């Protein structure tokens, strides 16, 4: 679109969407330790608002190697996970709820 002074204008800023306030379904902490590890590690997090959470771990080529679904979850979570059967490499661990996705890189040596 061109206005009367010959300058071009766009309405791209009209399409910016605010996805919400950061405090919605806040993930207070999200830790993986030890990292790097030998395939055995602990995942822990704390969430203050009830929501559905999904924990997923993908290998370097994107294959899902671990998944856990927590329905209507709130509070502290801690679990030992063993990936030693999947071999050494880099894995991506994601913690997702209805508003956020948090990703950690895991290194298995």
JSON list of C-alpha atoms in Angstrom, two decimals:
[
{"chain": "A", "resi": 1, "resn": "UNK", "atom": "CA", "xyz": [0.00, 0.00, 0.00]},
{"chain": "A", "resi": 2, "resn": "UNK", "atom": "CA", "xyz": [1.33, 3.47, -0.83]},
{"chain": "A", "resi": 3, "resn": "UNK", "atom": "CA", "xyz": [0.16, 6.58, 0.96]},
{"chain": "A", "resi": 4, "resn": "UNK", "atom": "CA", "xyz": [-0.06, 10.15, -0.36]},
{"chain": "A", "resi": 5, "resn": "UNK", "atom": "CA", "xyz": [3.60, 11.05, 0.28]},
{"chain": "A", "resi": 6, "resn": "UNK", "atom": "CA", "xyz": [4.84, 8.11, -1.81]},
{"chain": "A", "resi": 7, "resn": "UNK", "atom": "CA", "xyz": [6.12, 6.09, 1.13]},
{"chain": "A", "resi": 8, "resn": "UNK", "atom": "CA", "xyz": [5.23, 2.46, 1.41]},
{"chain": "A", "resi": 9, "resn": "UNK", "atom": "CA", "xyz": [3.56, 1.28, 4.59]},
{"chain": "A", "resi": 10, "resn": "UNK", "atom": "CA", "xyz": [2.70, -2.11, 5.96]},
{"chain": "A", "resi": 11, "resn": "UNK", "atom": "CA", "xyz": [0.54, -3.33, 8.79]},
{"chain": "A", "resi": 12, "resn": "UNK", "atom": "CA", "xyz": [2.91, -6.03, 10.01]},
{"chain": "A", "resi": 13, "resn": "UNK", "atom": "CA", "xyz": [2.75, -4.78, 13.58]},
{"chain": "A", "resi": 14, "resn": "UNK", "atom": "CA", "xyz": [-0.98, -5.48, 13.58]},
{"chain": "A", "resi": 15, "resn": "UNK", "atom": "CA", "xyz": [-0.22, -9.21, 13.42]},
{"chain": "A", "resi": 16, "resn": "UNK", "atom": "CA", "xyz": [1.96, -9.35, 16.54]},
{"chain": "A", "resi": 17, "resn": "UNK", "atom": "CA", "xyz": [0.28, -11.55, 19.14]},
{"chain": "A", "resi": 18, "resn": "UNK", "atom": "CA", "xyz": [1.08, -11.42, 22.82]},
{"chain": "A", "resi": 19, "resn": "UNK", "atom": "CA", "xyz": [1.05, -15.01, 24.05]},
{"chain": "A", "resi": 20, "resn": "UNK", "atom": "CA", "xyz": [0.31, -14.09, 27.65]},
{"chain": "A", "resi": 21, "resn": "UNK", "atom": "CA", "xyz": [1.89, -13.05, 30.88]},
{"chain": "A", "resi": 22, "resn": "UNK", "atom": "CA", "xyz": [4.97, -14.95, 31.98]},
{"chain": "A", "resi": 23, "resn": "UNK", "atom": "CA", "xyz": [3.41, -15.86, 35.31]},
{"chain": "A", "resi": 24, "resn": "UNK", "atom": "CA", "xyz": [0.73, -18.05, 33.70]},
{"chain": "A", "resi": 25, "resn": "UNK", "atom": "CA", "xyz": [1.43, -21.64, 34.73]},
{"chain": "A", "resi": 26, "resn": "UNK", "atom": "CA", "xyz": [4.84, -20.64, 35.97]},
{"chain": "A", "resi": 27, "resn": "UNK", "atom": "CA", "xyz": [7.56, -23.26, 35.99]},
{"chain": "A", "resi": 28, "resn": "UNK", "atom": "CA", "xyz": [9.52, -22.10, 39.04]},
{"chain": "A", "resi": 29, "resn": "UNK", "atom": "CA", "xyz": [12.55, -24.31, 38.52]},
{"chain": "A", "resi": 30, "resn": "UNK", "atom": "CA", "xyz": [13.67, -26.88, 35.97]},
{"chain": "A", "resi": 31, "resn": "UNK", "atom": "CA", "xyz": [16.89, -28.78, 36.58]},
{"chain": "A", "resi": 32, "resn": "UNK", "atom": "CA", "xyz": [18.74, -31.72, 35.07]},
{"chain": "A", "resi": 33, "resn": "UNK", "atom": "CA", "xyz": [21.72, -33.13, 36.94]},
{"chain": "A", "resi": 34, "resn": "UNK", "atom": "CA", "xyz": [24.33, -34.29, 36.57]},
{"chain": "A", "resi": 35, "resn": "UNK", "atom": "CA", "xyz": [24.85, -32.94, 33.08]},
{"chain": "A", "resi": 36, "resn": "UNK", "atom": "CA", "xyz": [26.91, -34.24, 31.33]},
{"chain": "A", "resi": 37, "resn": "UNK", "atom": "CA", "xyz": [26.13, -37.73, 32.62]},
{"chain": "A", "resi": 38, "resn": "UNK", "atom": "CA", "xyz": [26.52, -41.44, 31.83]},
{"chain": "A", "resi": 39, "resn": "UNK", "atom": "CA", "xyz": [22.86, -41.89, 30.89]},
{"chain": "A", "resi": 40, "resn": "UNK", "atom": "CA", "xyz": [21.55, -41.77, 34.46]},
{"chain": "A", "resi": 41, "resn": "UNK", "atom": "CA", "xyz": [20.33, -38.38, 35.62]},
{"chain": "A", "resi": 42, "resn": "UNK", "atom": "CA", "xyz": [17.61, -36.68, 37.63]},
{"chain": "A", "resi": 43, "resn": "UNK", "atom": "CA", "xyz": [15.00, -34.27, 36.36]},
{"chain": "A", "resi": 44, "resn": "UNK", "atom": "CA", "xyz": [13.33, -31.99, 38.84]},
{"chain": "A", "resi": 45, "resn": "UNK", "atom": "CA", "xyz": [11.02, -29.04, 38.58]},
{"chain": "A", "resi": 46, "resn": "UNK", "atom": "CA", "xyz": [8.48, -27.14, 40.60]},
{"chain": "A", "resi": 47, "resn": "UNK", "atom": "CA", "xyz": [5.26, -25.67, 39.23]},
{"chain": "A", "resi": 48, "resn": "UNK", "atom": "CA", "xyz": [2.92, -23.32, 41.06]},
{"chain": "A", "resi": 49, "resn": "UNK", "atom": "CA", "xyz": [-0.16, -23.50, 38.83]},
{"chain": "A", "resi": 50, "resn": "UNK", "atom": "CA", "xyz": [-2.08, -26.66, 38.00]},
{"chain": "A", "resi": 51, "resn": "UNK", "atom": "CA", "xyz": [-1.77, -27.64, 34.33]},
{"chain": "A", "resi": 52, "resn": "UNK", "atom": "CA", "xyz": [-1.04, -30.61, 32.10]},
{"chain": "A", "resi": 53, "resn": "UNK", "atom": "CA", "xyz": [2.71, -31.14, 31.65]},
{"chain": "A", "resi": 54, "resn": "UNK", "atom": "CA", "xyz": [4.58, -33.28, 29.16]},
{"chain": "A", "resi": 55, "resn": "UNK", "atom": "CA", "xyz": [8.19, -34.36, 29.61]},
{"chain": "A", "resi": 56, "resn": "UNK", "atom": "CA", "xyz": [9.86, -35.52, 26.39]},
{"chain": "A", "resi": 57, "resn": "UNK", "atom": "CA", "xyz": [13.41, -36.47, 25.49]},
{"chain": "A", "resi": 58, "resn": "UNK", "atom": "CA", "xyz": [14.51, -36.61, 21.85]},
{"chain": "A", "resi": 59, "resn": "UNK", "atom": "CA", "xyz": [17.81, -37.88, 20.51]},
{"chain": "A", "resi": 60, "resn": "UNK", "atom": "CA", "xyz": [20.06, -35.96, 18.12]},
{"chain": "A", "resi": 61, "resn": "UNK", "atom": "CA", "xyz": [18.05, -37.05, 15.06]},
{"chain": "A", "resi": 62, "resn": "UNK", "atom": "CA", "xyz": [14.71, -36.12, 16.60]},
{"chain": "A", "resi": 63, "resn": "UNK", "atom": "CA", "xyz": [13.48, -39.54, 17.69]},
{"chain": "A", "resi": 64, "resn": "UNK", "atom": "CA", "xyz": [11.39, -39.60, 20.86]},
{"chain": "A", "resi": 65, "resn": "UNK", "atom": "CA", "xyz": [13.17, -41.79, 23.44]},
{"chain": "A", "resi": 66, "resn": "UNK", "atom": "CA", "xyz": [11.21, -40.86, 26.58]},
{"chain": "A", "resi": 67, "resn": "UNK", "atom": "CA", "xyz": [7.80, -39.36, 27.27]},
{"chain": "A", "resi": 68, "resn": "UNK", "atom": "CA", "xyz": [5.79, -38.79, 30.41]},
{"chain": "A", "resi": 69, "resn": "UNK", "atom": "CA", "xyz": [2.45, -37.01, 30.75]},
{"chain": "A", "resi": 70, "resn": "UNK", "atom": "CA", "xyz": [1.38, -35.35, 34.02]},
{"chain": "A", "resi": 71, "resn": "UNK", "atom": "CA", "xyz": [-2.32, -34.52, 34.11]},
{"chain": "A", "resi": 72, "resn": "UNK", "atom": "CA", "xyz": [-3.56, -31.62, 36.30]},
{"chain": "A", "resi": 73, "resn": "UNK", "atom": "CA", "xyz": [-0.17, -31.44, 37.99]},
{"chain": "A", "resi": 74, "resn": "UNK", "atom": "CA", "xyz": [1.09, -28.92, 40.52]},
{"chain": "A", "resi": 75, "resn": "UNK", "atom": "CA", "xyz": [3.96, -28.98, 43.01]},
{"chain": "A", "resi": 76, "resn": "UNK", "atom": "CA", "xyz": [7.42, -30.52, 43.04]},
{"chain": "A", "resi": 77, "resn": "UNK", "atom": "CA", "xyz": [8.57, -33.27, 40.66]},
{"chain": "A", "resi": 78, "resn": "UNK", "atom": "CA", "xyz": [11.76, -35.34, 40.87]},
{"chain": "A", "resi": 79, "resn": "UNK", "atom": "CA", "xyz": [12.59, -38.50, 38.94]},
{"chain": "A", "resi": 80, "resn": "UNK", "atom": "CA", "xyz": [15.65, -40.56, 37.99]},
{"chain": "A", "resi": 81, "resn": "UNK", "atom": "CA", "xyz": [15.76, -41.27, 34.26]},
{"chain": "A", "resi": 82, "resn": "UNK", "atom": "CA", "xyz": [18.06, -43.79, 32.58]},
{"chain": "A", "resi": 83, "resn": "UNK", "atom": "CA", "xyz": [18.97, -43.28, 28.92]},
{"chain": "A", "resi": 84, "resn": "UNK", "atom": "CA", "xyz": [22.04, -45.53, 28.95]},
{"chain": "A", "resi": 85, "resn": "UNK", "atom": "CA", "xyz": [20.31, -48.02, 26.59]},
{"chain": "A", "resi": 86, "resn": "UNK", "atom": "CA", "xyz": [20.10, -45.29, 23.93]},
{"chain": "A", "resi": 87, "resn": "UNK", "atom": "CA", "xyz": [23.85, -44.62, 23.76]},
{"chain": "A", "resi": 88, "resn": "UNK", "atom": "CA", "xyz": [26.10, -41.64, 24.05]},
{"chain": "A", "resi": 89, "resn": "UNK", "atom": "CA", "xyz": [25.16, -38.34, 22.44]},
{"chain": "A", "resi": 90, "resn": "UNK", "atom": "CA", "xyz": [23.22, -35.15, 22.77]},
{"chain": "A", "resi": 91, "resn": "UNK", "atom": "CA", "xyz": [19.57, -35.27, 23.78]},
{"chain": "A", "resi": 92, "resn": "UNK", "atom": "CA", "xyz": [16.97, -32.52, 24.11]},
{"chain": "A", "resi": 93, "resn": "UNK", "atom": "CA", "xyz": [14.68, -32.65, 27.14]},
{"chain": "A", "resi": 94, "resn": "UNK", "atom": "CA", "xyz": [11.52, -30.55, 26.95]},
{"chain": "A", "resi": 95, "resn": "UNK", "atom": "CA", "xyz": [9.01, -29.66, 29.63]},
{"chain": "A", "resi": 96, "resn": "UNK", "atom": "CA", "xyz": [5.80, -28.33, 28.09]},
{"chain": "A", "resi": 97, "resn": "UNK", "atom": "CA", "xyz": [2.52, -27.05, 29.49]},
{"chain": "A", "resi": 98, "resn": "UNK", "atom": "CA", "xyz": [-0.37, -25.17, 27.89]},
{"chain": "A", "resi": 99, "resn": "UNK", "atom": "CA", "xyz": [1.59, -21.88, 27.82]},
{"chain": "A", "resi": 100, "resn": "UNK", "atom": "CA", "xyz": [5.31, -22.63, 27.84]},
{"chain": "A", "resi": 101, "resn": "UNK", "atom": "CA", "xyz": [7.99, -24.97, 26.59]},
{"chain": "A", "resi": 102, "resn": "UNK", "atom": "CA", "xyz": [11.33, -25.22, 28.37]},
{"chain": "A", "resi": 103, "resn": "UNK", "atom": "CA", "xyz": [14.18, -27.13, 26.73]},
{"chain": "A", "resi": 104, "resn": "UNK", "atom": "CA", "xyz": [17.41, -28.43, 28.23]},
{"chain": "A", "resi": 105, "resn": "UNK", "atom": "CA", "xyz": [20.29, -30.02, 26.37]},
{"chain": "A", "resi": 106, "resn": "UNK", "atom": "CA", "xyz": [21.50, -33.33, 27.86]},
{"chain": "A", "resi": 107, "resn": "UNK", "atom": "CA", "xyz": [24.92, -34.75, 27.16]},
{"chain": "A", "resi": 108, "resn": "UNK", "atom": "CA", "xyz": [25.42, -38.48, 27.68]},
{"chain": "A", "resi": 109, "resn": "UNK", "atom": "CA", "xyz": [29.09, -39.52, 27.70]}
]
